[in-house]
mmCIF file of C-alpha atoms in Angstrom:
data_model
loop_
_atom_site.group_PDB
_atom_site.id
_atom_site.type_symbol
_atom_site.label_atom_id
_atom_site.label_comp_id
_atom_site.label_asym_id
_atom_site.label_seq_id
_atom_site.Cartn_x
_atom_site.Cartn_y
_atom_site.Cartn_z
ATOM 1 C CA MET A 1 5.885 -1.812 -21.362
ATOM 2 C CA SER A 2 3.184 -3.369 -19.187
ATOM 3 C CA THR A 3 2.421 -2.033 -15.725
ATOM 4 C CA PRO A 4 3.412 -4.484 -12.964
ATOM 5 C CA SER A 5 0.619 -6.011 -10.891
ATOM 6 C CA ARG A 6 0.413 -5.109 -7.218
ATOM 7 C CA PRO A 7 1.973 -8.436 -6.067
ATOM 8 C CA ASP A 8 4.806 -7.904 -8.562
ATOM 9 C CA LEU A 9 5.292 -4.347 -7.317
ATOM 10 C CA VAL A 10 5.425 -5.486 -3.699
ATOM 11 C CA ALA A 11 7.925 -8.213 -4.610
ATOM 12 C CA ARG A 12 10.163 -5.679 -6.354
ATOM 13 C CA VAL A 13 10.077 -3.324 -3.379
ATOM 14 C CA ASP A 14 10.809 -6.267 -1.064
ATOM 15 C CA ARG A 15 13.974 -6.852 -3.080
ATOM 16 C CA LEU A 16 14.864 -3.164 -2.735
ATOM 17 C CA VAL A 17 14.417 -3.417 1.030
ATOM 18 C CA ALA A 18 16.688 -6.476 1.131
ATOM 19 C CA LEU A 19 19.359 -4.599 -0.821
ATOM 20 C CA ALA A 20 19.000 -1.593 1.485
ATOM 21 C CA VAL A 21 19.470 -3.877 4.509
ATOM 22 C CA ARG A 22 22.678 -5.281 2.999
ATOM 23 C CA ARG A 23 23.969 -1.806 2.165
ATOM 24 C CA ALA A 24 23.251 -0.525 5.670
ATOM 25 C CA ALA A 25 25.042 -3.546 7.162
ATOM 26 C CA LEU A 26 28.125 -2.940 5.024
ATOM 27 C CA LEU A 27 28.172 0.715 6.053
ATOM 28 C CA GLY A 28 27.180 0.235 9.692
ATOM 29 C CA PRO A 29 28.669 2.226 12.590
ATOM 30 C CA GLU A 30 31.409 -0.323 13.235
ATOM 31 C CA ALA A 31 32.516 -0.081 9.593
ATOM 32 C CA VAL A 32 32.979 3.701 9.675
ATOM 33 C CA GLU A 33 34.089 4.272 13.269
ATOM 34 C CA ASP A 34 37.528 5.424 12.151
ATOM 35 C CA ALA A 35 36.557 6.267 8.587
ATOM 36 C CA SER A 36 36.485 9.536 6.690
ATOM 37 C CA ASP A 37 33.680 12.083 6.648
ATOM 38 C CA ALA A 38 32.711 10.756 3.219
ATOM 39 C CA SER A 39 32.308 7.238 4.626
ATOM 40 C CA ARG A 40 30.212 8.529 7.505
ATOM 41 C CA ALA A 41 28.020 10.411 5.038
ATOM 42 C CA ALA A 42 27.637 7.226 2.985
ATOM 43 C CA SER A 43 26.638 5.351 6.140
ATOM 44 C CA GLN A 44 24.019 7.999 6.918
ATOM 45 C CA ARG A 45 22.621 7.758 3.391
ATOM 46 C CA GLY A 46 22.471 3.986 3.765
ATOM 47 C CA ARG A 47 20.390 4.291 6.927
ATOM 48 C CA GLU A 48 18.104 6.823 5.259
ATOM 49 C CA LEU A 49 17.651 4.532 2.255
ATOM 50 C CA LEU A 50 16.710 1.636 4.516
ATOM 51 C CA GLU A 51 14.250 3.785 6.472
ATOM 52 C CA HIS A 52 12.739 5.118 3.255
ATOM 53 C CA THR A 53 12.252 1.733 1.588
ATOM 54 C CA ARG A 54 10.785 0.165 4.732
ATOM 55 C CA SER A 55 8.619 3.070 5.866
ATOM 56 C CA TYR A 56 7.517 4.609 2.574
ATOM 57 C CA LEU A 57 8.025 2.488 -0.537
ATOM 58 C CA LEU A 58 6.861 -0.843 0.894
ATOM 59 C CA PRO A 59 3.644 0.459 2.547
ATOM 60 C CA ARG A 60 2.813 2.427 -0.610
ATOM 61 C CA ALA A 61 3.343 -0.629 -2.790
ATOM 62 C CA ARG A 62 1.037 -2.663 -0.543
ATOM 63 C CA ASP A 63 -1.724 -0.041 -0.627
ATOM 64 C CA LEU A 64 -1.639 2.376 -3.563
ATOM 65 C CA ASP A 65 -4.855 3.991 -2.301
ATOM 66 C CA ALA A 66 -3.479 4.819 1.144
ATOM 67 C CA PRO A 67 -4.120 8.387 2.384
ATOM 68 C CA LEU A 68 -1.828 11.218 1.357
ATOM 69 C CA VAL A 69 0.484 12.053 4.267
ATOM 70 C CA VAL A 70 1.074 15.778 4.831
ATOM 71 C CA LEU A 71 3.813 16.535 7.368
ATOM 72 C CA LEU A 72 4.205 19.776 9.324
ATOM 73 C CA LEU A 73 7.861 20.218 10.288
ATOM 74 C CA GLY A 74 9.759 23.052 11.906
ATOM 75 C CA PRO A 75 11.733 24.325 14.898
ATOM 76 C CA THR A 76 10.295 24.899 18.342
ATOM 77 C CA GLY A 77 7.833 27.751 18.680
ATOM 78 C CA ALA A 78 7.484 28.356 14.926
ATOM 79 C CA GLY A 79 3.714 27.804 14.864
ATOM 80 C CA LYS A 80 3.336 24.256 13.491
ATOM 81 C CA SER A 81 0.554 23.349 15.892
ATOM 82 C CA THR A 82 -1.248 26.620 15.225
ATOM 83 C CA LEU A 83 -1.054 25.951 11.481
ATOM 84 C CA MET A 84 -2.412 22.442 12.126
ATOM 85 C CA ASN A 85 -5.390 23.951 13.938
ATOM 86 C CA THR A 86 -5.925 26.415 11.086
ATOM 87 C CA LEU A 87 -5.957 23.593 8.525
ATOM 88 C CA ALA A 88 -8.402 21.604 10.673
ATOM 89 C CA GLY A 89 -10.588 24.624 11.401
ATOM 90 C CA LEU A 90 -10.606 23.874 15.137
ATOM 91 C CA PRO A 91 -8.087 23.305 17.953
ATOM 92 C CA VAL A 92 -6.786 19.748 17.500
ATOM 93 C CA SER A 93 -3.126 20.221 18.479
ATOM 94 C CA ARG A 94 -1.909 21.810 21.693
ATOM 95 C CA THR A 95 -0.303 25.252 21.575
ATOM 96 C CA GLY A 96 1.298 27.320 24.312
ATOM 97 C CA VAL A 97 4.415 29.000 25.657
ATOM 98 C CA LEU A 98 5.769 25.837 27.321
ATOM 99 C CA ARG A 99 8.280 24.158 24.967
ATOM 100 C CA PRO A 100 8.175 21.680 23.455
ATOM 101 C CA THR A 101 4.395 21.756 23.088
ATOM 102 C CA THR A 102 4.345 18.814 20.649
ATOM 103 C CA ARG A 103 6.215 15.853 22.155
ATOM 104 C CA ASP A 104 4.393 13.134 20.215
ATOM 105 C CA ALA A 105 3.090 13.337 16.668
ATOM 106 C CA VAL A 106 -0.507 14.521 16.348
ATOM 107 C CA VAL A 107 -2.207 12.796 13.387
ATOM 108 C CA LEU A 108 -5.378 14.319 11.943
ATOM 109 C CA ALA A 109 -7.139 11.621 9.904
ATOM 110 C CA SER A 110 -10.585 10.125 9.378
ATOM 111 C CA VAL A 111 -11.459 6.888 11.185
ATOM 112 C CA ASP A 112 -11.156 4.800 8.001
ATOM 113 C CA ASP A 113 -7.836 6.404 7.104
ATOM 114 C CA GLN A 114 -6.523 5.820 10.618
ATOM 115 C CA THR A 115 -7.172 2.100 10.180
ATOM 116 C CA SER A 116 -5.294 2.064 6.876
ATOM 117 C CA LEU A 117 -2.364 4.075 8.203
ATOM 118 C CA ARG A 118 -1.970 1.927 11.319
ATOM 119 C CA ALA A 119 -2.370 -1.524 9.744
ATOM 120 C CA THR A 120 -0.021 -1.724 6.762
ATOM 121 C CA GLY A 121 0.248 1.958 5.847
ATOM 122 C CA PRO A 122 3.104 4.458 6.218
ATOM 123 C CA LEU A 123 2.609 4.861 9.987
ATOM 124 C CA SER A 124 2.618 1.136 10.757
ATOM 125 C CA SER A 125 6.359 1.312 11.500
ATOM 126 C CA VAL A 126 6.032 4.187 13.994
ATOM 127 C CA ALA A 127 5.728 3.311 17.689
ATOM 128 C CA ALA A 128 2.031 3.473 18.573
ATOM 129 C CA HIS A 129 2.615 5.364 21.830
ATOM 130 C CA ARG A 130 4.259 8.227 19.881
ATOM 131 C CA LEU A 131 1.132 8.894 17.798
ATOM 132 C CA GLU A 132 -1.871 10.887 19.027
ATOM 133 C CA TRP A 133 -4.862 10.359 16.719
ATOM 134 C CA VAL A 134 -7.501 13.025 16.069
ATOM 135 C CA GLU A 135 -10.511 12.685 13.757
ATOM 136 C CA ARG A 136 -12.422 15.956 14.278
ATOM 137 C CA GLY A 137 -11.744 18.251 11.331
ATOM 138 C CA ALA A 138 -10.210 15.463 9.217
ATOM 139 C CA ARG A 139 -10.832 15.078 5.490
ATOM 140 C CA PRO A 140 -10.980 11.615 3.876
ATOM 141 C CA GLY A 141 -7.881 10.667 1.918
ATOM 142 C CA ILE A 142 -5.552 13.115 3.687
ATOM 143 C CA ALA A 143 -3.635 12.655 6.938
ATOM 144 C CA ILE A 144 -1.999 15.759 8.418
ATOM 145 C CA ILE A 145 0.765 15.209 10.981
ATOM 146 C CA ASP A 146 2.059 17.777 13.461
ATOM 147 C CA ALA A 147 5.577 16.472 14.133
ATOM 148 C CA PRO A 148 7.776 17.121 17.181
ATOM 149 C CA ASP A 149 10.262 19.977 16.879
ATOM 150 C CA ILE A 150 13.259 19.222 14.692
ATOM 151 C CA ASP A 151 15.518 21.095 17.139
ATOM 152 C CA SER A 152 14.110 19.461 20.268
ATOM 153 C CA VAL A 153 16.563 18.878 23.108
ATOM 154 C CA GLU A 154 15.079 15.381 23.385
ATOM 155 C CA HIS A 155 16.758 12.991 20.955
ATOM 156 C CA ALA A 156 13.675 10.751 20.761
ATOM 157 C CA ASN A 157 11.596 13.693 19.526
ATOM 158 C CA ARG A 158 14.109 14.578 16.814
ATOM 159 C CA HIS A 159 14.295 10.921 15.767
ATOM 160 C CA LEU A 160 10.504 10.746 15.470
ATOM 161 C CA ALA A 161 10.482 13.864 13.280
ATOM 162 C CA ASP A 162 13.177 12.300 11.062
ATOM 163 C CA THR A 163 11.178 9.059 10.812
ATOM 164 C CA LEU A 164 8.009 10.908 9.824
ATOM 165 C CA LEU A 165 9.925 12.764 7.127
ATOM 166 C CA GLU A 166 10.620 9.412 5.463
ATOM 167 C CA VAL A 167 6.894 8.532 5.202
ATOM 168 C CA ALA A 168 5.557 11.918 4.045
ATOM 169 C CA ASP A 169 4.124 12.710 0.607
ATOM 170 C CA LEU A 170 4.147 16.488 1.141
ATOM 171 C CA CYS A 171 6.033 18.633 3.639
ATOM 172 C CA PHE A 172 5.015 21.974 5.123
ATOM 173 C CA PHE A 173 8.118 23.481 6.697
ATOM 174 C CA VAL A 174 7.105 26.131 9.239
ATOM 175 C CA THR A 175 9.643 28.710 10.388
ATOM 176 C CA THR A 176 9.578 32.368 11.413
ATOM 177 C CA ALA A 177 10.876 35.677 10.112
ATOM 178 C CA THR A 178 13.585 35.648 12.795
ATOM 179 C CA ARG A 179 14.620 31.966 12.693
ATOM 180 C CA TYR A 180 14.599 30.884 9.056
ATOM 181 C CA ALA A 181 18.406 31.056 8.784
ATOM 182 C CA ASP A 182 19.095 28.724 11.745
ATOM 183 C CA ARG A 183 21.358 25.819 10.785
ATOM 184 C CA VAL A 184 19.287 22.839 12.016
ATOM 185 C CA PRO A 185 16.295 23.467 9.710
ATOM 186 C CA TRP A 186 18.552 23.534 6.670
ATOM 187 C CA ASP A 187 20.044 20.167 7.590
ATOM 188 C CA VAL A 188 16.493 18.763 7.589
ATOM 189 C CA LEU A 189 15.621 20.518 4.331
ATOM 190 C CA ALA A 190 18.624 18.822 2.728
ATOM 191 C CA ARG A 191 16.864 15.483 3.306
ATOM 192 C CA VAL A 192 13.646 16.932 1.850
ATOM 193 C CA GLU A 193 15.633 17.775 -1.269
ATOM 194 C CA GLN A 194 17.230 14.311 -1.428
ATOM 195 C CA ARG A 195 13.741 12.790 -1.415
ATOM 196 C CA ARG A 196 12.521 15.336 -3.985
ATOM 197 C CA LEU A 197 9.580 15.813 -1.644
ATOM 198 C CA PRO A 198 7.066 18.533 -2.590
ATOM 199 C CA LEU A 199 7.731 21.365 -0.151
ATOM 200 C CA VAL A 200 5.801 24.384 1.113
ATOM 201 C CA VAL A 201 7.889 26.760 3.235
ATOM 202 C CA VAL A 202 5.674 28.792 5.575
ATOM 203 C CA VAL A 203 7.417 31.847 7.027
ATOM 204 C CA ASN A 204 5.340 32.792 10.056
ATOM 205 C CA ARG A 205 5.214 36.125 11.923
ATOM 206 C CA LEU A 206 6.262 38.312 9.031
ATOM 207 C CA PRO A 207 6.826 42.001 9.826
ATOM 208 C CA ALA A 208 4.654 44.607 8.163
ATOM 209 C CA GLY A 209 5.345 46.472 4.940
ATOM 210 C CA SER A 210 8.397 46.100 2.731
ATOM 211 C CA ASP A 211 10.287 44.149 5.404
ATOM 212 C CA ALA A 212 8.023 41.165 4.686
ATOM 213 C CA SER A 213 9.088 41.057 1.035
ATOM 214 C CA ALA A 214 12.731 41.386 2.064
ATOM 215 C CA VAL A 215 12.430 38.379 4.383
ATOM 216 C CA LEU A 216 10.733 36.206 1.742
ATOM 217 C CA ASP A 217 13.323 37.223 -0.865
ATOM 218 C CA ASP A 218 16.088 36.188 1.529
ATOM 219 C CA VAL A 219 14.378 32.849 2.215
ATOM 220 C CA ARG A 220 14.201 32.176 -1.533
ATOM 221 C CA ARG A 221 17.871 33.173 -1.870
ATOM 222 C CA LEU A 222 18.878 30.681 0.815
ATOM 223 C CA LEU A 223 16.729 27.983 -0.785
ATOM 224 C CA GLY A 224 18.461 28.596 -4.092
ATOM 225 C CA ARG A 225 21.909 28.547 -2.508
ATOM 226 C CA SER A 226 21.066 25.212 -0.894
ATOM 227 C CA GLY A 227 19.860 23.685 -4.172
ATOM 228 C CA LEU A 228 16.204 23.672 -3.159
ATOM 229 C CA THR A 229 14.756 25.790 -5.966
ATOM 230 C CA ARG A 230 14.391 22.756 -8.279
ATOM 231 C CA PRO A 231 14.205 24.477 -11.675
ATOM 232 C CA GLU A 232 12.390 22.524 -14.375
ATOM 233 C CA ALA A 233 11.437 23.483 -17.895
ATOM 234 C CA ALA A 234 7.842 24.649 -18.067
ATOM 235 C CA ALA A 235 5.941 22.454 -20.503
ATOM 236 C CA ASP A 236 4.196 25.339 -22.252
ATOM 237 C CA ALA A 237 6.786 28.059 -21.757
ATOM 238 C CA GLY A 238 8.701 27.571 -24.980
ATOM 239 C CA MET A 239 11.970 29.410 -25.338
ATOM 240 C CA ALA A 240 12.811 32.502 -23.353
ATOM 241 C CA PRO A 241 13.912 35.569 -25.367
ATOM 242 C CA SER A 242 17.538 34.793 -24.572
ATOM 243 C CA GLY A 243 17.178 31.395 -26.201
ATOM 244 C CA SER A 244 17.335 29.447 -22.951
ATOM 245 C CA LEU A 245 14.465 27.378 -21.642
ATOM 246 C CA ALA A 246 12.093 29.226 -19.340
ATOM 247 C CA VAL A 247 12.128 27.575 -15.916
ATOM 248 C CA ARG A 248 9.910 27.399 -12.858
ATOM 249 C CA PRO A 249 10.367 25.919 -9.385
ATOM 250 C CA ALA A 250 8.940 22.383 -9.274
ATOM 251 C CA GLY A 251 7.250 21.217 -6.111
ATOM 252 C CA LEU A 252 8.299 24.249 -4.066
ATOM 253 C CA GLU A 253 6.262 27.135 -2.666
ATOM 254 C CA VAL A 254 7.237 29.902 -0.236
ATOM 255 C CA ILE A 255 4.387 31.500 1.723
ATOM 256 C CA GLY A 256 4.585 34.309 4.262
ATOM 257 C CA VAL A 257 2.075 34.751 7.089
ATOM 258 C CA ALA A 258 1.739 38.078 8.897
ATOM 259 C CA GLU A 259 2.452 38.466 12.604
ATOM 260 C CA GLY A 260 -0.545 37.340 14.652
ATOM 261 C CA ALA A 261 -2.513 36.007 11.665
ATOM 262 C CA LEU A 262 -2.499 32.359 12.786
ATOM 263 C CA HIS A 263 -4.867 31.682 15.682
ATOM 264 C CA PRO A 264 -4.570 28.659 18.029
ATOM 265 C CA ASP A 265 -8.352 28.138 17.988
ATOM 266 C CA GLY A 266 -8.317 27.305 14.266
ATOM 267 C CA THR A 267 -9.857 30.567 13.038
ATOM 268 C CA ALA A 268 -9.672 30.756 9.243
ATOM 269 C CA LEU A 269 -6.618 32.563 7.891
ATOM 270 C CA SER A 270 -7.370 35.830 6.124
ATOM 271 C CA ARG A 271 -6.154 35.987 2.530
ATOM 272 C CA ASP A 272 -4.833 39.494 3.229
ATOM 273 C CA ALA A 273 -2.486 38.047 5.862
ATOM 274 C CA VAL A 274 -0.729 35.758 3.366
ATOM 275 C CA GLU A 275 2.062 36.778 1.015
ATOM 276 C CA ALA A 276 3.422 34.449 -1.653
#
């Protein structure tokens, strides 16, 4: 089967967007005001589908060489901005005790990539005043976004985080050893799973010793219970001794970072401070 040309691909995605618009209209708020929970869930999925086709599929179809979008998500005070600074190697995102520290999205991208992302790329649908652009420490071809807190008391901040989730290619979910079981993050992770988005869970501020392993084991248990382990047959694993296919998590990593190991100034993270 031949590969469609770029104009053909864009035309096909345009048709998907049109269908998503029709579906969202049929399942709009007025249609489910007195409906069941199942109908409300269907309406929510319809809105997510529309957001995804408009904000992710269509921009990607228009520019297949657009930068990879890496999104840092998490609850307030988890250390997203500090991780952003660590990835950049210098302080590019504000940190501090005043919450929320990140009210707008901080986008780390090269000048050329910024142009692509703003024009017709994945961030073209995001309100310009909600994006703070930084180029120092950026690497060509990759845009890293420090999103507002997913549990922010400000609805506009939560909405922006949800919107950015729809345009991401890879998600780093940052939580802490004391907050990983909070309900709100798991609601967001459910959408990550629906999108089959590659996910790295960063558990910050791990305690010392065996307690760290216990926390990470519990995080993996909760991920499995929520359907986020994504088992797939390993291509070269063959058959396990029991006769079943050997499996491995696909597109999912869990990483623990020791208490105090992430520094707001962007100091490199010591390998000894990371547990996977």
